[in-house]
XYZ file of C-alpha atoms in Angstrom:
668
model
C -6.737 6.835 17.092
C -3.061 7.242 16.800
C -0.585 4.852 17.561
C 2.163 4.512 19.889
C 5.485 6.564 19.450
C 8.118 3.623 18.780
C 9.842 2.355 22.127
C 13.479 3.455 20.503
C 15.059 7.178 20.995
C 15.564 8.111 17.880
C 17.069 11.613 17.196
C 15.198 14.246 18.229
C 14.770 15.155 14.094
C 13.233 12.426 13.483
C 11.045 12.642 16.547
C 9.802 16.075 15.523
C 8.751 14.117 11.513
C 7.559 11.505 13.368
C 4.587 13.676 15.422
C 4.089 16.362 11.862
C 2.816 13.578 9.900
C 0.840 12.063 12.461
C -0.778 15.073 14.136
C -4.287 15.244 12.952
C -5.468 17.791 9.907
C -8.149 19.707 9.584
C -9.308 21.634 6.927
C -6.769 22.775 4.654
C -3.446 21.143 4.379
C -1.469 23.635 2.715
C -2.165 27.277 4.232
C -1.396 30.365 2.284
C 1.405 31.520 2.538
C 0.736 35.049 4.736
C 3.114 36.523 7.810
C 0.330 36.046 10.417
C 2.731 36.362 13.414
C 3.356 38.983 12.354
C 0.101 40.156 12.038
C -0.551 39.138 15.494
C 3.076 40.276 17.378
C 2.392 43.922 15.623
C -1.675 43.736 17.086
C -0.047 42.484 20.572
C 2.968 45.425 20.608
C 0.237 48.499 19.096
C -2.382 47.442 21.977
C 0.210 47.884 24.594
C 1.215 50.987 23.130
C -2.603 51.811 22.720
C -3.461 51.153 26.601
C 0.528 52.874 27.745
C -1.205 55.403 26.672
C -4.555 56.147 27.604
C -3.549 55.309 31.188
C -0.228 57.300 31.653
C -2.898 60.851 30.006
C -5.533 60.029 32.371
C -2.433 59.034 35.352
C -1.429 62.920 34.725
C -4.945 64.067 34.111
C -5.355 63.405 37.576
C -1.846 63.816 38.343
C -1.119 64.203 42.873
C 0.195 62.646 45.768
C -1.225 61.261 48.955
C -0.467 62.640 52.912
C 0.903 59.124 52.947
C 3.178 59.146 50.234
C 5.221 61.927 52.132
C 5.014 59.455 54.490
C 8.344 57.218 53.133
C 9.933 60.607 52.045
C 10.121 62.088 55.795
C 12.320 58.557 55.612
C 13.878 58.263 52.224
C 14.835 62.534 54.242
C 16.876 60.606 57.263
C 17.322 58.379 54.513
C 19.743 60.693 53.286
C 20.890 63.119 55.876
C 22.734 60.119 57.785
C 19.661 58.917 60.493
C 19.612 55.616 58.665
C 15.683 54.327 58.343
C 14.103 56.240 60.415
C 10.796 58.527 60.595
C 12.371 60.964 63.436
C 16.035 61.248 64.551
C 17.119 58.870 67.574
C 13.808 56.078 66.726
C 13.602 52.880 64.715
C 10.571 53.083 64.312
C 9.830 51.606 60.123
C 6.749 54.271 59.700
C 6.266 52.525 55.884
C 5.339 48.999 54.181
C 7.214 48.221 50.549
C 10.847 48.009 51.698
C 11.675 48.005 48.406
C 9.722 51.253 47.264
C 11.014 52.832 50.631
C 14.540 52.566 48.927
C 13.844 52.833 46.090
C 13.233 56.347 46.309
C 16.652 56.525 48.637
C 18.333 55.680 45.341
C 15.281 58.101 42.963
C 16.767 61.144 45.586
C 20.076 60.815 45.024
C 20.184 60.041 41.613
C 17.688 63.374 41.404
C 19.677 65.445 44.041
C 18.576 68.651 43.259
C 15.392 67.586 42.182
C 12.206 67.559 44.572
C 11.409 64.170 46.185
C 7.682 64.676 44.557
C 8.526 64.768 41.202
C 10.441 61.926 42.305
C 8.104 60.328 43.179
C 5.425 61.413 40.727
C 7.892 60.305 38.102
C 9.313 56.931 39.563
C 5.565 55.726 40.193
C 3.593 57.468 36.927
C 7.231 55.195 34.604
C 6.313 52.108 37.174
C 1.975 51.968 37.005
C 2.282 51.623 33.459
C 5.293 49.362 32.659
C 2.987 46.912 34.257
C 0.193 47.144 32.439
C 2.141 46.489 29.674
C 4.340 44.270 31.663
C 0.710 42.507 32.076
C -0.159 42.704 28.577
C 3.057 40.965 27.418
C 2.398 38.318 29.377
C -0.776 37.564 27.815
C 0.522 38.111 24.449
C 3.074 35.067 26.079
C 0.075 32.755 27.213
C -1.427 32.266 23.880
C 1.008 32.640 21.720
C 2.405 28.937 21.206
C -1.063 28.763 20.223
C -1.132 30.978 17.156
C 1.683 29.942 15.135
C 0.369 29.998 11.551
C -3.054 30.757 12.286
C -5.499 34.293 11.529
C -6.500 36.349 15.253
C -5.401 39.868 15.754
C -4.405 41.288 19.622
C -7.063 43.613 21.217
C -6.767 44.375 24.256
C -9.568 43.468 27.293
C -8.439 43.059 31.048
C -6.587 45.558 30.192
C -8.599 48.385 29.280
C -11.008 47.094 32.575
C -7.660 48.379 34.939
C -6.456 50.991 33.586
C -10.680 52.537 32.815
C -11.320 52.766 36.672
C -11.366 56.344 37.623
C -8.912 54.816 41.047
C -6.428 52.496 39.214
C -5.552 56.894 37.397
C -5.591 58.006 40.947
C -3.145 55.477 42.587
C -0.162 55.293 39.192
C 0.765 58.530 40.961
C 0.041 58.367 44.619
C 3.621 58.463 46.356
C 2.160 55.531 47.338
C 3.690 52.360 46.850
C 1.090 50.881 44.144
C 3.547 51.733 40.913
C 5.860 49.334 42.576
C 2.392 46.528 43.112
C 1.972 47.163 39.556
C 5.095 46.654 37.540
C 6.019 43.840 40.119
C 2.471 42.515 39.425
C 3.431 42.311 35.499
C 6.805 40.891 35.591
C 6.367 38.562 37.657
C 3.538 37.144 35.718
C 5.102 37.634 32.820
C 8.560 35.434 33.632
C 5.584 33.201 35.825
C 3.869 32.892 31.304
C 7.391 32.143 30.183
C 8.990 29.834 32.674
C 5.104 27.620 32.047
C 6.377 27.254 28.440
C 9.659 26.092 28.356
C 11.794 25.340 25.672
C 11.671 21.153 23.830
C 13.902 19.611 24.498
C 15.594 21.637 27.002
C 14.811 23.367 30.311
C 15.121 26.831 31.148
C 18.456 28.165 32.249
C 19.776 28.503 34.825
C 20.424 31.906 35.242
C 16.775 32.724 34.486
C 15.300 29.941 37.165
C 17.557 31.588 39.282
C 16.147 35.821 38.515
C 12.971 34.047 38.550
C 12.970 32.432 41.637
C 14.835 35.909 43.191
C 11.418 38.019 41.795
C 9.456 35.350 43.807
C 11.412 36.059 47.289
C 11.521 39.285 46.921
C 7.778 39.629 46.898
C 7.362 40.242 50.818
C 9.543 43.554 50.251
C 7.250 45.079 48.304
C 4.229 44.566 50.364
C 3.594 41.945 53.333
C 0.772 39.982 51.575
C 2.007 39.607 48.427
C 4.678 36.846 49.655
C 1.067 34.884 49.315
C 1.302 35.310 45.120
C 5.637 34.935 46.223
C 5.665 31.950 47.992
C 2.863 30.168 46.282
C 5.219 30.724 42.701
C 8.371 29.405 44.758
C 6.533 26.124 46.121
C 5.293 25.615 42.365
C 8.955 26.034 40.916
C 10.093 23.516 43.777
C 7.617 21.038 42.805
C 8.328 21.196 39.070
C 12.708 21.755 39.291
C 14.076 18.423 38.001
C 17.184 17.993 40.168
C 17.905 19.069 43.738
C 20.798 21.411 43.119
C 18.015 23.234 41.560
C 15.968 22.873 44.286
C 18.517 24.471 46.739
C 18.825 27.287 43.070
C 15.953 28.507 43.735
C 15.569 28.379 47.709
C 18.380 30.329 47.696
C 17.667 33.000 45.245
C 14.471 33.214 46.190
C 15.333 33.710 50.398
C 18.450 34.939 50.888
C 17.012 38.356 50.410
C 13.983 38.396 52.208
C 15.318 36.350 55.568
C 18.182 38.877 55.347
C 16.613 41.732 55.541
C 13.865 40.209 57.951
C 17.320 39.167 60.568
C 18.019 43.266 59.863
C 13.971 44.194 60.872
C 13.946 41.845 64.309
C 17.257 43.231 65.249
C 17.017 47.553 63.968
C 13.122 47.931 64.670
C 12.332 45.121 66.947
C 9.779 43.758 65.771
C 8.420 40.858 63.073
C 6.676 43.097 60.861
C 6.551 46.580 59.592
C 5.455 48.920 61.919
C 2.382 50.060 59.849
C 0.979 46.101 59.996
C 1.462 46.635 63.758
C -0.579 50.241 63.548
C -3.207 48.307 61.426
C -3.151 44.690 63.250
C -2.463 42.856 60.096
C -3.381 40.410 61.653
C -6.414 40.542 63.318
C -9.978 40.345 60.975
C -13.301 42.815 60.228
C -15.348 40.885 58.363
C -18.581 43.328 58.359
C -16.266 46.700 57.878
C -14.134 44.571 54.760
C -17.850 44.051 52.639
C -18.815 47.622 53.159
C -15.251 48.599 52.230
C -15.866 46.013 48.289
C -19.238 46.994 48.296
C -17.808 51.028 48.237
C -15.530 49.363 45.003
C -17.439 47.291 43.272
C -20.788 49.886 43.358
C -20.021 52.355 41.470
C -18.130 51.762 38.653
C -20.728 48.487 38.475
C -17.642 46.163 37.838
C -19.827 43.198 38.286
C -19.755 43.306 34.522
C -16.983 43.525 32.821
C -16.638 39.839 35.474
C -19.843 38.611 33.515
C -18.160 39.294 30.659
C -14.483 38.524 31.259
C -15.554 35.202 31.843
C -17.370 33.619 29.217
C -14.462 35.648 26.815
C -11.722 33.511 28.598
C -14.185 30.104 27.904
C -14.220 31.176 24.702
C -10.650 31.162 24.445
C -9.845 28.044 26.374
C -12.020 26.328 24.088
C -10.432 27.582 20.732
C -6.571 26.488 21.943
C -4.953 24.764 19.685
C -4.624 21.319 21.677
C -0.734 21.634 22.830
C 1.849 18.873 21.799
C 2.601 15.284 22.715
C 5.694 16.364 21.886
C 6.676 17.898 25.292
C 6.609 14.866 27.613
C 8.217 12.063 24.818
C 10.950 14.317 24.947
C 11.602 13.978 28.981
C 9.430 10.707 30.247
C 12.106 10.576 33.278
C 9.724 14.360 34.079
C 7.219 13.461 36.843
C 3.323 14.207 35.733
C 2.753 16.129 38.773
C 5.818 18.493 37.536
C 4.474 19.107 34.147
C 1.228 20.253 35.352
C 2.595 22.670 37.845
C 4.822 23.613 34.757
C 2.360 24.284 32.260
C 0.258 28.014 31.104
C -2.811 26.509 32.480
C -0.543 26.356 35.891
C 0.530 30.163 35.709
C -3.072 30.832 34.567
C -4.365 29.254 37.505
C -1.315 30.553 39.665
C -2.360 34.317 38.939
C -6.032 33.522 39.141
C -6.225 31.680 42.708
C -3.146 34.229 43.725
C -6.181 37.565 43.292
C -8.165 35.237 45.155
C -6.403 35.171 47.707
C -5.609 38.843 48.152
C -9.237 39.903 47.920
C -10.367 37.680 50.634
C -7.004 39.042 53.002
C -8.461 42.979 52.560
C -12.290 41.736 53.264
C -10.770 39.750 56.631
C -8.764 42.709 57.920
C -11.619 45.490 56.971
C -10.587 47.176 54.366
C -8.775 51.179 53.952
C -10.168 53.775 53.725
C -8.401 55.175 50.781
C -11.559 54.397 48.253
C -11.202 50.881 45.556
C -7.471 51.531 46.945
C -5.807 47.185 48.154
C -8.239 45.997 46.199
C -7.112 47.154 42.966
C -3.552 44.568 43.204
C -5.913 41.639 43.572
C -7.940 42.702 40.102
C -4.738 43.292 38.640
C -3.900 39.423 38.843
C -7.583 38.601 37.570
C -7.506 40.024 34.709
C -3.741 39.295 34.220
C -5.523 35.847 31.746
C -7.466 38.054 29.847
C -5.413 41.527 29.665
C -4.954 41.276 25.627
C -6.698 38.381 24.064
C -6.698 36.882 21.104
C -9.872 38.029 18.304
C -9.456 34.543 16.021
C -10.665 34.767 11.806
C -11.536 31.791 10.630
C -9.864 30.242 8.268
C -10.973 26.633 8.517
C -7.946 24.725 9.115
C -8.776 24.435 12.857
C -12.205 24.696 13.351
C -14.784 24.339 10.544
C -15.198 28.463 9.075
C -18.794 28.033 10.372
C -17.522 27.341 13.538
C -15.040 29.271 13.303
C -17.666 32.541 12.966
C -19.384 31.586 15.559
C -16.638 32.412 18.161
C -14.908 35.251 16.075
C -18.835 36.619 16.418
C -19.879 35.887 20.172
C -15.919 36.881 21.037
C -16.314 40.377 19.237
C -19.496 41.395 21.078
C -18.219 40.382 24.468
C -15.556 42.626 23.558
C -17.357 45.340 22.746
C -19.010 45.224 25.548
C -16.141 45.428 27.750
C -15.213 48.925 25.203
C -18.303 50.509 26.210
C -18.158 49.772 29.183
C -14.534 50.956 30.034
C -15.955 54.050 28.675
C -19.029 54.338 30.120
C -16.536 54.093 33.985
C -13.919 56.457 32.964
C -16.010 58.795 33.349
C -18.041 57.854 36.173
C -18.210 60.243 39.080
C -16.885 56.872 41.237
C -18.512 57.536 45.284
C -20.611 61.023 43.878
C -20.986 63.460 46.548
C -20.170 61.613 49.712
C -15.951 61.319 47.979
C -15.170 63.771 50.519
C -17.285 63.274 53.587
C -16.240 61.022 56.399
C -19.571 59.015 57.207
C -19.595 55.798 59.227
C -18.314 53.887 56.980
C -15.254 55.700 57.271
C -14.174 55.351 53.632
C -12.844 58.689 51.055
C -11.811 59.027 47.773
C -8.303 60.419 48.921
C -7.392 62.352 45.743
C -10.441 64.311 45.810
C -10.457 64.638 49.739
C -7.230 66.154 49.304
C -7.711 68.360 46.514
C -10.508 70.281 48.610
C -8.823 70.710 51.942
C -5.531 72.344 50.532
C -8.192 74.823 46.919
C -5.150 72.030 44.564
C -6.273 70.767 41.951
C -2.779 68.076 42.870
C -1.823 68.649 46.009
C 1.860 67.100 44.584
C 4.614 68.934 47.274
C 4.731 69.703 50.382
C 4.490 73.434 49.984
C 1.352 72.144 48.161
C -0.491 70.444 51.813
C 0.514 73.938 53.998
C -3.290 75.142 52.817
C -4.410 72.076 54.606
C -6.037 73.148 57.781
C -3.383 73.411 60.750
C -0.508 73.340 57.705
C 0.622 76.545 58.327
C -0.386 76.780 61.708
C 1.975 74.928 62.544
C 5.589 76.712 61.684
C 4.238 79.418 62.944
C 3.907 78.300 66.424
C 7.134 76.566 65.908
C 8.983 79.576 65.471
C 6.726 80.738 68.735
C 8.243 78.426 70.697
C 12.108 78.542 70.936
C 12.327 77.614 73.941
C 11.069 74.012 72.707
C 7.427 73.263 73.617
C 4.792 69.679 71.970
C 2.010 70.976 69.873
C -1.505 69.978 70.032
C -3.809 69.544 67.249
C -7.243 72.765 68.546
C -10.366 72.919 68.194
C -9.406 76.284 66.043
C -8.138 75.191 62.521
C -5.290 78.378 62.819
C -3.824 77.450 66.284
C -2.204 75.119 67.798
C -1.992 74.585 72.113
C 0.866 74.579 73.436
C 2.681 72.295 75.912
C 6.140 73.795 77.692
C 9.199 71.790 77.554
C 9.619 71.486 81.677
C 13.651 73.839 82.049
C 16.925 73.844 84.029
C 15.916 75.218 87.037
C 17.726 78.903 87.439
C 20.989 78.361 89.844
C 20.774 79.532 92.980
C 22.835 83.116 93.635
C 26.709 82.068 95.245
C 26.087 78.324 94.513
C 29.505 76.987 91.931
C 27.944 76.906 88.084
C 25.836 74.611 86.881
C 28.187 71.847 85.168
C 24.925 70.574 83.273
C 25.492 71.481 79.287
C 23.166 74.192 78.259
C 19.017 72.255 77.864
C 18.864 71.384 74.151
C 14.941 72.700 72.967
C 13.012 70.038 71.108
C 9.603 70.357 69.929
C 7.404 67.796 69.032
C 4.208 67.631 67.236
C 1.456 65.442 67.380
C -1.008 64.772 65.050
C -2.945 62.427 62.386
C -1.620 63.311 59.220
C 1.990 62.382 59.330
C 3.435 63.282 55.653
C 2.379 66.652 55.055
C 3.541 67.382 58.538
C 6.647 65.100 58.489
C 7.845 66.689 54.933
C 6.859 70.629 56.086
C 9.102 70.124 59.368
C 12.956 69.836 60.358
C 14.441 66.657 60.476
C 15.260 67.842 64.365
C 11.329 67.999 65.475
C 9.351 65.018 66.397
C 6.723 64.114 64.262
C 4.665 61.821 66.146
C 0.665 59.888 66.181
C -1.732 58.615 68.111
C -2.509 55.558 65.846
C 0.759 54.568 66.016
C 2.508 54.615 61.928
C 5.336 56.598 64.452
C 5.078 56.444 67.313
C 5.807 53.291 69.229
C 4.014 53.627 72.138
C 0.378 54.156 70.124
C 2.070 50.634 68.258
C 1.481 48.984 71.227
C -2.073 49.424 72.094
C -4.843 47.550 71.401
C -7.503 47.851 68.015
C -11.342 49.735 68.632
C -13.390 47.475 67.682
C -15.470 49.924 66.034
C -12.963 52.783 64.579
C -12.100 53.781 61.285
C -10.153 51.907 59.226
C -6.416 52.399 59.359
C -7.228 54.858 61.951
C -8.172 52.269 64.849
C -5.315 53.147 67.884
C -5.466 55.962 69.793
C -3.388 57.045 71.378
C -4.791 59.606 74.321
C -2.394 63.218 74.497
C -1.503 61.908 78.124
C 0.901 59.290 76.892
C 2.343 61.935 74.544
C 3.221 64.951 77.263
C 4.129 61.801 79.849
C 6.738 60.818 76.970
C 8.496 63.594 77.333
C 9.681 66.230 78.719
C 7.276 69.018 78.505
C 5.298 70.777 81.906
C 3.185 68.175 82.811
C 1.103 70.692 85.601
C -1.253 73.019 85.573
C -1.533 75.422 83.944
C 1.024 74.174 81.743
C -1.437 71.770 80.570
C -4.258 72.216 78.658
C -7.475 72.455 80.602
C -9.160 69.830 79.522
C -6.412 67.103 80.043
C -6.473 65.392 83.505
C -3.276 66.339 84.733
C -4.020 63.113 86.557
C -4.107 60.766 84.015
C -0.577 62.005 82.704
C 0.529 61.357 86.347
C -0.786 58.221 85.973
C 0.825 58.075 82.446
C 3.782 58.642 83.768
C 3.454 55.906 86.541
C 2.891 52.952 83.477
C 6.084 54.295 81.988
C 7.755 52.417 84.624
C 6.101 48.922 83.585
C 9.284 46.776 82.882
C 7.597 45.610 79.711
C 6.752 48.877 78.705
C 10.578 49.777 79.626
C 12.255 47.009 77.802
C 9.247 47.212 74.573
C 10.922 51.570 74.400
C 15.020 50.593 74.998
C 14.517 48.874 71.481
C 13.923 51.520 69.416
C 15.399 54.335 71.169
C 18.562 52.424 72.787
C 21.149 53.622 70.876
C 22.384 50.159 68.350
C 24.514 49.029 69.431
C 25.719 44.504 68.589
C 24.506 43.739 71.847
C 21.837 45.784 71.475
C 20.675 44.116 67.857
C 20.814 40.236 69.203
C 18.825 41.040 71.892
C 15.811 42.668 69.579
C 16.745 39.879 67.623
C 15.506 37.274 70.409
C 13.318 38.998 71.501
C 11.806 40.854 68.491
C 8.797 37.785 69.154
C 7.706 39.322 72.199
C 8.234 42.665 71.279
C 5.259 42.665 68.725
C 2.764 40.319 70.670
C 2.816 43.057 73.605
C 0.191 45.386 74.797
C -1.258 47.922 76.614
C -3.838 49.408 77.436
C -4.893 53.156 76.349
C -6.525 53.846 80.504
C -3.453 55.187 82.063
C -4.733 53.051 85.380
C -5.587 50.314 83.958
C -2.414 50.404 82.103
C -1.233 50.960 86.110
C -3.344 47.518 86.933
C -2.113 45.768 84.257
C 1.691 46.186 86.361
C 0.552 45.594 89.212
C 1.315 49.070 89.374
C 0.664 52.088 92.414
C -1.856 54.428 91.631
C 0.244 58.189 92.275
C -1.620 60.532 94.176
C -3.966 63.334 93.002
C -3.078 65.899 92.179
C -5.167 69.450 92.113
C -7.876 70.343 89.750
C -7.453 73.362 86.952
C -7.699 76.487 88.543
C -10.808 77.981 87.365
C -11.174 81.278 85.902
């Protein structure tokens, strides 16, 4: 038993000598002079380089830009054109979930100049994805570094191999979505949290590092809203571990200034508390059964449970083989609370990333997952793999364990690692969802990359021009050219044509009457379709592009979620509302025969509901200081507001009279 240290406070060097003198030693007292630390570092960087090359090469082999990735580029086009962060001119709708990705693409496109936005998105996504995996591995390497000083060990990739082996991980590395930014953010936050958990003895981390870490943690909500679970947990840990109120104030200001400022902007500019996509997909709702289907759809094709079974005992082995932490740190900071020391420690950093991954997995399972195979569960898996992204395999030297025990530990770790490597090789060549990959079955889940590659005929659909080979896309350009006086385009049952609803024209001036003082009517065009990305990037910014699920349509956003709708597409606004909400002909023969003119008339009347008019004014009325303040004050009310998708029921809800029925369409 080690006797207690003297209560006096001698110099730091004296304390270090006393601690090292009383530290128990196992095995040889004087290890041979060999640069083990260099071997550990070199093997770590070699592992990072190999994994980065494999991941980058695999992602490039499956390169593509998703339709949803093109949605962001439409907003970037409007930003560059001076229309603001909107999807359609004159309508303030936040059609993108990741604020940070939108503005990063804006900066990249502005710097790129003549380079196509799609190639900017492809480059940024790939670089950020690879960087995220590298940071994840470096964070794990830093986690094990203190216990490896002077020990024989090599670093091998483990959890990182599991992630890059999954085909969906390589798919979404270049999809034009914010997936790459998410990986880079998570890798950076993990590395910084590990560094924060290992403060230099005898002095705390600098205020600069603490402020940067708080800023990065607070930035989480701008990368993706649900990442606030992770960033918020990091900020709470930092506040608990902070030693002074000045540092706590620094953490609060650095972590909250930008997110709070943007939230004020969102409430005043868009009139909502959340991104428009969260409202469209009802992110606060729950679909547990669909979430379990989505989880199974991800786990089953790749037997993800197998590497979990291998990584869990591997992690336990690493814990058993770690060198016990020195008691120098508590002795140097007697006034530093026990709870604070426990929170700012490597085990707490590991618990932080594991709990964050589990919370995100639970959130997405509750939400119902997504319609894209595996997409939203890749982030939780990335977090759960962080502590074992790389692992040290110890070479027995008899210092901390007997050689016999050391050989057993090294042998078990090596066998588990070989199992992970074997699974990774199999999973990397897995067919995934197989024949169901491109079919929208009852589950509503598809392999998006394979779906669009098949639908467009391009193995790597990268640009908006590639998507002109998607059904209806080429026909929409012809329909716009053929309607110079303005029209609303509705998708027909024929893939090579669109149904046309003409724009209302000004009545002709009667003979002998004074000339009309009104300016000439400007032709307007609008297209009503689900696939906003490919459509929005192939038409001009003067064409209003709207959808029935609410990503870019403020009316559809405020409808209720369908109970059994396809996940991610479970709002469906009838086209009658679109005709009613624009300068289009609203009677036969101007509207298609399959629509009911009475429904259109009822929708026109329902749009006069005062609450609905207020919601639409919040996004369509000219922006002014008064409008900003009004939107800010009513943002909670606007976010909670819902309309009934059936016009007749909406009239009853608002207490408005039902219009007189119109005659049926003429029979041909």
